[in-house]
Amino acid sequence: MTIELMMICMAALTVIGILLHHPSRTLGIPSLLIFMGVGLALGNGEFDFVYDDLAQTALVGGLALNVIVFVGGLNTSTAKIKVAYKEGGVLASLGVLFTTIIFAGILYLLLDFDFIMCLLFAAVVSSTDAAAVFSILESKKLKLKEQTDTVLEFESATNDPVAMLMVILLTEMVLSSTQSLSLVDVSTTLFMQVVVAVVVGLSVSRLAVWLLNNISLSEYGLIPVFVLASFIIATYGAEMLGGNILLASYIAGVVIGNFIKRGQQVNLHFFNSLSWLAQALMFIVLGLQIFPQMLMSVFWVSLVPALLLILVARPLAVQLCYLPFTKATWRKRLFISMVGLKGATPIVFALIPAAAGVPDAINIVHMVFFIMIFSVFIQGGAIGPLANRLDLIQPSKP
């Protein structure tokens, strides 16, 4: 396929997804499923077109996630972070670890996988998805009591580094039977990734803010272009130095979104549009990569693990994380434990071992696809009714 034809096809698929966006909201179907459905319907042989490139899909997914997390940071106020960082930070670190261990034990009892593969599978689906959380909370216009929505947003935006690190380490372990999991090595690697991401993300974004606030650009349209360039330097600079790219993206987004004094609105409009484009392309490419004819073979195998992840592993992990927070009400704990939304992030993480050549990893990709579908419909659909039932919805201001 020529570059011209590929660009036209991707643009056409994006247009179809956007045109279906409004009807999907009317029917209560999340937009991410619409874009993924477009890819599923039009790719993989149905129209004499086959797309099968795990490495390319993982690359596109990683780039898109980076943009989505950055835009999530742009839209997060420092006031919200001050409220949510303790609870959200524990959920984003220990919560991911607890979910991985608990769900790996469940998978070991259910599936014909060895324990390392179960840990890898569990790590892939251990984090909540920032794009799914942001989009569903925004589409439902939910403002929750006790800063519950803020905690969920903070957790989803910051829990990917721990999950990604575990996926990469466990992938290396599966491919190298002689390698063992050292707690010291894992802790050191995670510490370095976090420190480098924080230092580089803060340094570059603060410098960008200072320059924008002290140099009056004559053209407002140059401000988002400058921010985009600064974002790329901060995030890929952090990754090049050994930091976690998603954490650096979130930090850079928060600093730039809260402290630039000029052109904030044009900046937000530009990056919100860029985030939608990233989501559209990511979900379409993921849909193209997944072969519909291979999905049904793992549907029933995926159903029970998905339900146990939603109803057992996630709730137990959240309740363990909330043991130090005695002031949090049982309503808040229950709601957060039942709303661990999965989206494209687990599928992108599942592509890491698949692209690396881990045996049976493509089956994990297909199972994760169904886990994401179940999560979006069950947990995403339950957000409104559950919040209302638990009396957590903040009354709207007159």
PDB file of N, CA, C and O in Angstrom, residues 205-215:
ATOM      1  N   SER A 205       9.132  21.628  31.389  1.00  0.00           N
ATOM      2  CA  SER A 205       7.836  22.326  31.387  1.00  0.00           C
ATOM      3  C   SER A 205       7.917  23.660  32.113  1.00  0.00           C
ATOM      4  O   SER A 205       7.295  24.644  31.681  1.00  0.00           O
ATOM      5  N   ARG A 206       8.679  23.733  33.199  1.00  0.00           N
ATOM      6  CA  ARG A 206       8.846  25.023  33.903  1.00  0.00           C
ATOM      7  C   ARG A 206       9.589  26.032  33.027  1.00  0.00           C
ATOM      8  O   ARG A 206       9.252  27.213  33.005  1.00  0.00           O
ATOM      9  N   LEU A 207      10.606  25.558  32.327  1.00  0.00           N
ATOM     10  CA  LEU A 207      11.328  26.448  31.405  1.00  0.00           C
ATOM     11  C   LEU A 207      10.398  26.936  30.299  1.00  0.00           C
ATOM     12  O   LEU A 207      10.407  28.129  29.943  1.00  0.00           O
ATOM     13  N   ALA A 208       9.570  26.036  29.765  1.00  0.00           N
ATOM     14  CA  ALA A 208       8.628  26.423  28.711  1.00  0.00           C
ATOM     15  C   ALA A 208       7.635  27.463  29.226  1.00  0.00           C
ATOM     16  O   ALA A 208       7.328  28.439  28.529  1.00  0.00           O
ATOM     17  N   VAL A 209       7.131  27.273  30.452  1.00  0.00           N
ATOM     18  CA  VAL A 209       6.194  28.226  31.044  1.00  0.00           C
ATOM     19  C   VAL A 209       6.862  29.581  31.235  1.00  0.00           C
ATOM     20  O   VAL A 209       6.276  30.634  30.928  1.00  0.00           O
ATOM     21  N   TRP A 210       8.087  29.575  31.753  1.00  0.00           N
ATOM     22  CA  TRP A 210       8.808  30.843  31.973  1.00  0.00           C
ATOM     23  C   TRP A 210       9.002  31.584  30.652  1.00  0.00           C
ATOM     24  O   TRP A 210       8.800  32.803  30.577  1.00  0.00           O
ATOM     25  N   LEU A 211       9.396  30.871  29.615  1.00  0.00           N
ATOM     26  CA  LEU A 211       9.614  31.501  28.309  1.00  0.00           C
ATOM     27  C   LEU A 211       8.307  32.069  27.752  1.00  0.00           C
ATOM     28  O   LEU A 211       8.277  33.192  27.239  1.00  0.00           O
ATOM     29  N   LEU A 212       7.218  31.301  27.854  1.00  0.00           N
ATOM     30  CA  LEU A 212       5.935  31.782  27.328  1.00  0.00           C
ATOM     31  C   LEU A 212       5.423  32.993  28.104  1.00  0.00           C
ATOM     32  O   LEU A 212       4.812  33.896  27.523  1.00  0.00           O
ATOM     33  N   ASN A 213       5.660  33.011  29.419  1.00  0.00           N
ATOM     34  CA  ASN A 213       5.167  34.116  30.241  1.00  0.00           C
ATOM     35  C   ASN A 213       6.026  35.370  30.125  1.00  0.00           C
ATOM     36  O   ASN A 213       5.574  36.467  30.470  1.00  0.00           O
ATOM     37  N   ASN A 214       7.266  35.216  29.664  1.00  0.00           N
ATOM     38  CA  ASN A 214       8.166  36.370  29.604  1.00  0.00           C
ATOM     39  C   ASN A 214       8.466  36.841  28.188  1.00  0.00           C
ATOM     40  O   ASN A 214       9.026  37.922  28.005  1.00  0.00           O
ATOM     41  N   ILE A 215       8.122  36.021  27.208  1.00  0.00           N
ATOM     42  CA  ILE A 215       8.292  36.434  25.813  1.00  0.00           C
ATOM     43  C   ILE A 215       6.909  36.510  25.188  1.00  0.00           C
ATOM     44  O   ILE A 215       6.231  35.509  25.021  1.00  0.00           O
TER      45      ILE A 215
END
